[in-house]
Short mmCIF file of N, CA and C in Angstrom, two decimals:
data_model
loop_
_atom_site.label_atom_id
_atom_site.label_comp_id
_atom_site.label_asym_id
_atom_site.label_seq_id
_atom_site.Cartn_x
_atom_site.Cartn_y
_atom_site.Cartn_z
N UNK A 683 0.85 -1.17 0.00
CA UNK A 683 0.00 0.00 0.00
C UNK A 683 0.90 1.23 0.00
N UNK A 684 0.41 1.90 -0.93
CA UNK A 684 1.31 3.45 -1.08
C UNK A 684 1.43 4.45 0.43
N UNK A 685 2.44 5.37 0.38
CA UNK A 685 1.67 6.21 1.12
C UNK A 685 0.61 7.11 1.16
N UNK A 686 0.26 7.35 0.01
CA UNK A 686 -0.69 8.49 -0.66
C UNK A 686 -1.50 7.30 -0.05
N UNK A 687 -1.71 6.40 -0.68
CA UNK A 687 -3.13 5.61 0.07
C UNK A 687 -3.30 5.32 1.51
N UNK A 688 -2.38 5.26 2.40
CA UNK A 688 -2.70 5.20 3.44
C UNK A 688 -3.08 6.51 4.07
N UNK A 689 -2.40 7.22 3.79
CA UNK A 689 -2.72 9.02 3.93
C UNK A 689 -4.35 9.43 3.59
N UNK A 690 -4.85 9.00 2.37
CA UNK A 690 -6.29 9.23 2.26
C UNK A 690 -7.24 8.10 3.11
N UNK A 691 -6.34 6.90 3.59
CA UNK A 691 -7.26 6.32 4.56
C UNK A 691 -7.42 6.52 5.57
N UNK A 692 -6.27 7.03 6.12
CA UNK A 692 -5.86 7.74 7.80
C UNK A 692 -6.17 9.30 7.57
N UNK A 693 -6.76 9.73 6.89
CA UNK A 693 -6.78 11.27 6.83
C UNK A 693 -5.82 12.16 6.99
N UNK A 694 -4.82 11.41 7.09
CA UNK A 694 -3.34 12.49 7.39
C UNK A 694 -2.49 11.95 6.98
N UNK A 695 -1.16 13.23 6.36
CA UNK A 695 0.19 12.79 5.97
C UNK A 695 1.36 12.46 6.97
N UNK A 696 0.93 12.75 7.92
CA UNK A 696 1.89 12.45 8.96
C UNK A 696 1.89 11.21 9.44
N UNK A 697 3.13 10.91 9.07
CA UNK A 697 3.44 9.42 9.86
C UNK A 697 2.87 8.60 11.27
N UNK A 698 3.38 9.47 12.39
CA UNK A 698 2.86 9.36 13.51
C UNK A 698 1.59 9.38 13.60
N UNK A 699 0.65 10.08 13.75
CA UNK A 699 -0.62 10.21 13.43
C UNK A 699 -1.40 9.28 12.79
N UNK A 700 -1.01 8.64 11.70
CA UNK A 700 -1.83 7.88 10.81
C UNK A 700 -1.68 6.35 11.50
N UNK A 701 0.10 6.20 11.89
CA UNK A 701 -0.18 4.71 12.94
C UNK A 701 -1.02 5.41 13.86
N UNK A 702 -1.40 6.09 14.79
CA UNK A 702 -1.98 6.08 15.83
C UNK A 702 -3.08 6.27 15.73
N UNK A 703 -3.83 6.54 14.51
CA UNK A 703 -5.70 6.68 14.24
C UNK A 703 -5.95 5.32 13.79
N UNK A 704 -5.07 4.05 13.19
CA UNK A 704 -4.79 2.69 13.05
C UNK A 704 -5.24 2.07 14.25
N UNK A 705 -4.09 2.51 15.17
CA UNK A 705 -4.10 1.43 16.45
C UNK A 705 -5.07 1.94 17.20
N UNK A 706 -5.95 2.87 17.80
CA UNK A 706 -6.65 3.78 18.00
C UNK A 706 -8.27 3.08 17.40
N UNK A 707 -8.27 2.93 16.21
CA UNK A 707 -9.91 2.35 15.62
C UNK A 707 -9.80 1.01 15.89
N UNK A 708 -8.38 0.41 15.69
CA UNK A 708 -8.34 -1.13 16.15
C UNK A 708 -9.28 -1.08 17.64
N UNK A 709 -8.51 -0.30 19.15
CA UNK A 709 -9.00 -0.25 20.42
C UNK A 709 -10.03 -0.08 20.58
N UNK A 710 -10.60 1.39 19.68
CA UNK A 710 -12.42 0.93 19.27
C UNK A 710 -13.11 -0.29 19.03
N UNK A 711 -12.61 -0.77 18.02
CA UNK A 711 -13.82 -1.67 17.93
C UNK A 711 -13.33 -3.11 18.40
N UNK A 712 -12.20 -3.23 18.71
CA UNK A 712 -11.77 -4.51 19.16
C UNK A 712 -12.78 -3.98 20.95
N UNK A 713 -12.27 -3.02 21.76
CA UNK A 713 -13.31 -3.20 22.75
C UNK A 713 -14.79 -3.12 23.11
N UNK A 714 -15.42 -2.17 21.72
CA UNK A 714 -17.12 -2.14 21.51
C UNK A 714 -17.33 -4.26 21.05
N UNK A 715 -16.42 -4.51 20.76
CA UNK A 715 -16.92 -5.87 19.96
C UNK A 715 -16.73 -6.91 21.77
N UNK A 716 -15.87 -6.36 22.43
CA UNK A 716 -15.51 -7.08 23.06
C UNK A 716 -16.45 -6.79 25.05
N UNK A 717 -17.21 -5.63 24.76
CA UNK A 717 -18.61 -5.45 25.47
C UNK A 717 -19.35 -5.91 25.10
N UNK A 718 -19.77 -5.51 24.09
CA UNK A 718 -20.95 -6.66 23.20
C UNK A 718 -21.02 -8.15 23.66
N UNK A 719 -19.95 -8.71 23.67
CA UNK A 719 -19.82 -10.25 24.08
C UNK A 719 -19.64 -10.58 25.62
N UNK A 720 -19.06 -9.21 26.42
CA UNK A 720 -19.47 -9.52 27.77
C UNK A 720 -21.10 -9.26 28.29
N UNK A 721 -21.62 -8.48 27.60
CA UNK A 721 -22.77 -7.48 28.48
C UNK A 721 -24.40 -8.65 27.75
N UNK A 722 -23.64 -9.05 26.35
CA UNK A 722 -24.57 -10.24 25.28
C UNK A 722 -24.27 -11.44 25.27
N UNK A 723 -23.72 -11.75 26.33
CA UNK A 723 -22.72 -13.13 25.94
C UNK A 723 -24.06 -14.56 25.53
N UNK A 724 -25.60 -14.28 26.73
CA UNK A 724 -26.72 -14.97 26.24
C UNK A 724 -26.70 -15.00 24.91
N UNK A 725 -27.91 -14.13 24.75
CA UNK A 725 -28.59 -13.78 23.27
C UNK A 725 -27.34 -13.50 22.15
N UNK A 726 -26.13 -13.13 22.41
CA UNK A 726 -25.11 -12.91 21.38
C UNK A 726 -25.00 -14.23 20.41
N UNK A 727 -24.50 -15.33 22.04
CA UNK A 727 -24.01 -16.48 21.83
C UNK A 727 -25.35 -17.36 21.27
N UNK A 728 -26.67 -17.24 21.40
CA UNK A 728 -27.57 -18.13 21.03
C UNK A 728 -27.61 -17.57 19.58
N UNK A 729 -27.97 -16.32 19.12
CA UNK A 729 -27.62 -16.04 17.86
C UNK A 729 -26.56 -16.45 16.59
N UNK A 730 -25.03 -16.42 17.48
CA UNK A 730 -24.28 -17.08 16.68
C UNK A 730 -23.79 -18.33 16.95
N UNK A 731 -24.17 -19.18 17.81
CA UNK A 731 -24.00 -20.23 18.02
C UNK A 731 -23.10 -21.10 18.32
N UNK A 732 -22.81 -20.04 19.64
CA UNK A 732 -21.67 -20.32 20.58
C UNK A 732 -22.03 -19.96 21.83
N UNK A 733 -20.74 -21.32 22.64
CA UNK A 733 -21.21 -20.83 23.94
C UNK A 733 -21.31 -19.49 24.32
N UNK A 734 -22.51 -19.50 25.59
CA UNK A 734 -21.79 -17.99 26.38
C UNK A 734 -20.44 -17.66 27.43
N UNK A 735 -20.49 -19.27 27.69
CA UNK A 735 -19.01 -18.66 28.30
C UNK A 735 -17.61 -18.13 27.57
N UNK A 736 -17.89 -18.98 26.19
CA UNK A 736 -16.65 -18.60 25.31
C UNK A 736 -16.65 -17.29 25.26
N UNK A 737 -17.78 -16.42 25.02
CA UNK A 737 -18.22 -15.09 24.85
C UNK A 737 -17.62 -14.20 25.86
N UNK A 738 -17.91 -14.92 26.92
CA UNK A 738 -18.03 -14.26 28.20
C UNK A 738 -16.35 -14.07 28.09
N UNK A 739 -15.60 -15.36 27.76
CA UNK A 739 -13.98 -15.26 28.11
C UNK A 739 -13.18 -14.26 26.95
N UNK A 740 -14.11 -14.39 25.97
CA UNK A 740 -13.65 -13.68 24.68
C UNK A 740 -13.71 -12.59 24.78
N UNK A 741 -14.75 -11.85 25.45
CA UNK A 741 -15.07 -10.65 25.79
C UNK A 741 -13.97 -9.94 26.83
N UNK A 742 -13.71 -10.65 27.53
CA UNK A 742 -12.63 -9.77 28.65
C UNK A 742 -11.33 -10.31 28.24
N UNK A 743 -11.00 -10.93 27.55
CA UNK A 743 -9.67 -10.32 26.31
C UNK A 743 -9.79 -9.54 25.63
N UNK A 744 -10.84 -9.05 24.79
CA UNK A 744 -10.82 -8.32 24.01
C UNK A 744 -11.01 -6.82 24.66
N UNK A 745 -11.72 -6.60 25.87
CA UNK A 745 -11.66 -5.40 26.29
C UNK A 745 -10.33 -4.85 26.79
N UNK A 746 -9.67 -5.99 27.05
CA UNK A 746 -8.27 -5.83 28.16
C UNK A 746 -7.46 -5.95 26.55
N UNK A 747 -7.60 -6.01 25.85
CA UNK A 747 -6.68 -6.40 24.66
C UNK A 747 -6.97 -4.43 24.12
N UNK A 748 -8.03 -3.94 23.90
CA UNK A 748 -8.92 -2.85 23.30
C UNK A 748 -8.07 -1.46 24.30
N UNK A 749 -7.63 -2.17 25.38
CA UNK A 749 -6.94 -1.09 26.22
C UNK A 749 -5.85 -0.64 26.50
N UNK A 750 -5.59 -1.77 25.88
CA UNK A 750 -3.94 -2.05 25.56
C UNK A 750 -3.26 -1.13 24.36
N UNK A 751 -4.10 -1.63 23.35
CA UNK A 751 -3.95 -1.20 21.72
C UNK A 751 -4.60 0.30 21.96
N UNK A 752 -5.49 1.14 22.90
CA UNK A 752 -6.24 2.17 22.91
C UNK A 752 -4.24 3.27 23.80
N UNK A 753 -4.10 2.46 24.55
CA UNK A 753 -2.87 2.78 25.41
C UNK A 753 -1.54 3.52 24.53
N UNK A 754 -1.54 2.25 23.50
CA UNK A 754 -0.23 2.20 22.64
C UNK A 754 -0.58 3.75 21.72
N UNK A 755 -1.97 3.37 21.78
CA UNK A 755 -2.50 4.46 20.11
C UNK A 755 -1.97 6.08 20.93
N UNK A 756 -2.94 6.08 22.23
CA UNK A 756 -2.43 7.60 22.69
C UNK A 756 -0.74 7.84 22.90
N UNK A 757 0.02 7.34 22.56
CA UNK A 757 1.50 7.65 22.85
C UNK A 757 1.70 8.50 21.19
N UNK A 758 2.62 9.41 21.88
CA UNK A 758 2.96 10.57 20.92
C UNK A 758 3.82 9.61 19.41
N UNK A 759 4.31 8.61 20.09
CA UNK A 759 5.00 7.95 19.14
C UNK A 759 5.45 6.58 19.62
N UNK A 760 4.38 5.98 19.60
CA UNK A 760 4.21 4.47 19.46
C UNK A 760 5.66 3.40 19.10
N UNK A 761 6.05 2.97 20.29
CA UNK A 761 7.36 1.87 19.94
C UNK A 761 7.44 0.94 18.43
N UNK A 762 7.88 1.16 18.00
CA UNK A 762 8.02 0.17 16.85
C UNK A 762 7.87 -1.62 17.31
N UNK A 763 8.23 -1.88 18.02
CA UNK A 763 8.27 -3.32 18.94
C UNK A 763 6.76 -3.53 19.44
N UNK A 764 6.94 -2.65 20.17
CA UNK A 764 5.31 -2.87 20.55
C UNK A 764 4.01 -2.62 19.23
N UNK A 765 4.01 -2.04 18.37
CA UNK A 765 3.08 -2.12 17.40
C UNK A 765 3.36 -2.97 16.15
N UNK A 766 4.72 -3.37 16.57
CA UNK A 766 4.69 -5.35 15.70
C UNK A 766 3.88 -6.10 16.61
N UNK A 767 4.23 -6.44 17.45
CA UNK A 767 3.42 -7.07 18.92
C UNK A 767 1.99 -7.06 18.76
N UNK A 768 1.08 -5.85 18.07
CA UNK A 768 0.06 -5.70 17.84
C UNK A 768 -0.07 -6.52 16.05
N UNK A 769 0.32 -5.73 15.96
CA UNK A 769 0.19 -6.43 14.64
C UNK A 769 0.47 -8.12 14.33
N UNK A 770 1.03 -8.67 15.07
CA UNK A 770 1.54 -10.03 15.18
C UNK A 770 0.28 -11.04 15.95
N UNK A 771 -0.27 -10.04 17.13
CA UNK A 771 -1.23 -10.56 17.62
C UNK A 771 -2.48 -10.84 16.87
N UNK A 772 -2.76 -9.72 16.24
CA UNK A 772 -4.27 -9.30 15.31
C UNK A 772 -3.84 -10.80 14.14
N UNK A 773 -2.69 -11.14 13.11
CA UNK A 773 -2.60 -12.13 12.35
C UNK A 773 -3.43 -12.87 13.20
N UNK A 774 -2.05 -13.39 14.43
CA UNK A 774 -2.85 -14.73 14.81
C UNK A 774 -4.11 -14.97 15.42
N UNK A 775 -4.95 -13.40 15.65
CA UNK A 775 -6.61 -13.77 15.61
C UNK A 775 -7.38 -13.89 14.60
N UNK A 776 -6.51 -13.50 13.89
CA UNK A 776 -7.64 -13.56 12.15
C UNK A 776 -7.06 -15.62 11.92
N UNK A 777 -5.84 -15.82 12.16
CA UNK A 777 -5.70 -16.96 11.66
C UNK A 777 -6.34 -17.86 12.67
N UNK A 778 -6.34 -18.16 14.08
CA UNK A 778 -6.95 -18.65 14.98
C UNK A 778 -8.61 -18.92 14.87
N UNK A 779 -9.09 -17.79 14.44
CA UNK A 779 -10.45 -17.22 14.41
C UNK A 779 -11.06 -18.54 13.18
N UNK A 780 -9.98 -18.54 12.00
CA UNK A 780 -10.01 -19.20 10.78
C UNK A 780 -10.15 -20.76 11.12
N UNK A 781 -9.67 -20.96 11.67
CA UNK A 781 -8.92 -22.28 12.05
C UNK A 781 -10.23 -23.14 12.80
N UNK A 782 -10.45 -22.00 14.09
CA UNK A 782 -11.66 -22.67 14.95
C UNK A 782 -12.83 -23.38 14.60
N UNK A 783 -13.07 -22.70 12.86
CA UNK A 783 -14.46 -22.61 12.51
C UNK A 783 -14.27 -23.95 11.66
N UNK A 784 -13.01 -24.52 11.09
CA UNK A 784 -12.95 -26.01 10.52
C UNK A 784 -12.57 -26.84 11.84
N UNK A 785 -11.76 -26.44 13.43
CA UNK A 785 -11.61 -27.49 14.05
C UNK A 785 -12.48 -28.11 15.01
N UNK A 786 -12.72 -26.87 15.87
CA UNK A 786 -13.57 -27.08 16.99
C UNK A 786 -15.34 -26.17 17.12
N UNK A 787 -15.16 -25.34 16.42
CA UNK A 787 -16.06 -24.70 16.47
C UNK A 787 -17.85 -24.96 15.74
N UNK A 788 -18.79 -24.98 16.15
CA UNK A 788 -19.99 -25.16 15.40
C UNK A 788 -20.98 -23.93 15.29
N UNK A 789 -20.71 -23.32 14.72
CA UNK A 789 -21.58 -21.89 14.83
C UNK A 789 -22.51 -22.00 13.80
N UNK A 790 -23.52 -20.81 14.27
CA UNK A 790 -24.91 -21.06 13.21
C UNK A 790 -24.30 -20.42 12.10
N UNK A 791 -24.71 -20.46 10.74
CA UNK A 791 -24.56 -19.72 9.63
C UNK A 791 -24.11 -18.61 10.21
N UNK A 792 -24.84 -17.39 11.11
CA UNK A 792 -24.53 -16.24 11.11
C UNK A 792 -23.30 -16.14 12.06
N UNK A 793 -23.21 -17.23 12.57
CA UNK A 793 -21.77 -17.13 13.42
C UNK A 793 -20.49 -17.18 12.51
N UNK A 794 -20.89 -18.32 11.46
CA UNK A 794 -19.73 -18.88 11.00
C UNK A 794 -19.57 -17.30 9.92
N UNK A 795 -20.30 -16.25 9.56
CA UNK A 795 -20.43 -15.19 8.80
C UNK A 795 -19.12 -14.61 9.85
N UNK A 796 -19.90 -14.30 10.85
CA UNK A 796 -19.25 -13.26 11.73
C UNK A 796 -17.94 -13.49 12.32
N UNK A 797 -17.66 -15.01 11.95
CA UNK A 797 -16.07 -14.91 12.25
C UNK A 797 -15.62 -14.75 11.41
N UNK A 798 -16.01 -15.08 9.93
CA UNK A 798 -14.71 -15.21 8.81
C UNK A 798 -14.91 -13.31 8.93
N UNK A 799 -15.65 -12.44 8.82
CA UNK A 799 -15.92 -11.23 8.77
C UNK A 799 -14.71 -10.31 10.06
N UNK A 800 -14.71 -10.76 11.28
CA UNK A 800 -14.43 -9.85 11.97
C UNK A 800 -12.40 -10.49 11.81
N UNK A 801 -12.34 -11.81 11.34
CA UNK A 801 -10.71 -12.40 11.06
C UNK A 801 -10.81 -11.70 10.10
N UNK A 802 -11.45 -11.18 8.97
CA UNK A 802 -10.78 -10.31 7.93
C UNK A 802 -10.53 -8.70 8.51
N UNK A 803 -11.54 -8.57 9.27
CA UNK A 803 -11.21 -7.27 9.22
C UNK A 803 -10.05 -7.16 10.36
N UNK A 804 -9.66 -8.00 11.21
CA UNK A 804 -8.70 -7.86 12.26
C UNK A 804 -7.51 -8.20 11.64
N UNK A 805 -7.34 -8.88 10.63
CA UNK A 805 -6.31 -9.31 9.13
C UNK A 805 -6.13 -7.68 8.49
N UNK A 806 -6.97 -7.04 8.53
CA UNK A 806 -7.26 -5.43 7.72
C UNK A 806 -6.38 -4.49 8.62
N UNK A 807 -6.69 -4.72 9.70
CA UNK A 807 -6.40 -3.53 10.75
C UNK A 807 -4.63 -3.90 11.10
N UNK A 808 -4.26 -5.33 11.05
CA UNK A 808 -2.92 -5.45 10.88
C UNK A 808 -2.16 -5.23 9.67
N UNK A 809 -2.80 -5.39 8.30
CA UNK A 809 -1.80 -5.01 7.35
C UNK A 809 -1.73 -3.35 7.43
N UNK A 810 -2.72 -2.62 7.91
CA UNK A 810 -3.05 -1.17 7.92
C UNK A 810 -1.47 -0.57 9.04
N UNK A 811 -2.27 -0.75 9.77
CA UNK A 811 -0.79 -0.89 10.73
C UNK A 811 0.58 -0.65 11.08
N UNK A 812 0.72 -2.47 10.00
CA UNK A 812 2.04 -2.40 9.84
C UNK A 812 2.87 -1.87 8.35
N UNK A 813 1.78 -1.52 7.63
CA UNK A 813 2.07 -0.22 6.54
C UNK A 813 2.75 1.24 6.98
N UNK A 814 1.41 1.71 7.42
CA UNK A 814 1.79 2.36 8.84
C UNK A 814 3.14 2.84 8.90
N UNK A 815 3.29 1.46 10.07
CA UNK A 815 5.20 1.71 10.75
C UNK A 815 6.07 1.71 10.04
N UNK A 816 5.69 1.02 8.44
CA UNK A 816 6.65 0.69 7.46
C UNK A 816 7.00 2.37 6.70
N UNK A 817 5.94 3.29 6.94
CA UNK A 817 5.84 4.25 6.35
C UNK A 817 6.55 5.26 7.20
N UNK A 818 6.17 5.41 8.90
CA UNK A 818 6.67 6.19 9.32
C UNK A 818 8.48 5.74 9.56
N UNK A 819 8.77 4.51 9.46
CA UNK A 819 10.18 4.19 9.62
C UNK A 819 10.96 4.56 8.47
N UNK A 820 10.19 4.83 6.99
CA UNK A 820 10.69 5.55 5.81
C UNK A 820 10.96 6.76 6.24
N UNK A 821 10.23 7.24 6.77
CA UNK A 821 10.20 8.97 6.74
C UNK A 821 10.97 9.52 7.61
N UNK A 822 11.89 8.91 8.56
CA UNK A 822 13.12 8.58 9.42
C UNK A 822 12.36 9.38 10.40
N UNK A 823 11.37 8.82 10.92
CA UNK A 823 10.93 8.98 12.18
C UNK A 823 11.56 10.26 12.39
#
């Protein structure tokens, strides 16, 4: 991905800034997704057709994960180490996420939707990312 394109996706040319509105929407919605599954873990989980405790456990990683990545985003200039770390993590939930739904997992249609959906977009938010760092480490920080 260019920089011009990441620039019109992050709304800004600045390096810094554009990783940190990245890691920043990741903490959004990785922790709105990750209330949802504590506060819905019932009706969430009967909908997509999974337990509620998985929900319940999934949910307070993801909020404690959402606070983490919300943490990293407010720093004026985000460690390079630590936003591989993020980015390394998000793969292996998109690939994990992938995996569950041929090994162990039985979800209704709309479950099995909503995982391949939220592993792509958590697959999205890491290549975004680590473009990103690849961009601001061009621009000699």
């Amino acid at each position: 991905m260019s920089a011009t394109q990441l620039a019109v996706l992050a709304r800004t040319s600045d390096p810094h800034t554009m990783l940190r509105r990245f890691l920043a929407l990741d903490a959004a919605v990785t922790g709105v997704n990750g209330l949802v599954y504590l506060l819905g873990s019932g009706p969430v989980g009967r909908f997509l057709g999974v337990d509620s405790g998985l929900l319940l456990g999934l949910g307070a990683f993801l909020v404690a994960y959402g606070v983490v990545v919300g943490v990293l985003a407010s720093r004026g200039r985000p460690r390079a180490l630590a936003v591989r770390a993020v980015v390394e993590a998000n793969l292996l939930w998109a690939a994990v996420s992938c995996a569950a739904l041929g090994l162990w997992l039985s979800p209704s249609t709309a479950g099995a939707v909503w995982t391949v959906l939220q592993a792509i977009t958590v697959a999205g938010f890491a290549l975004l990312q680590y473009a990103a760092l690849k961009n601001r480490q061009g621009s000699s920080e």
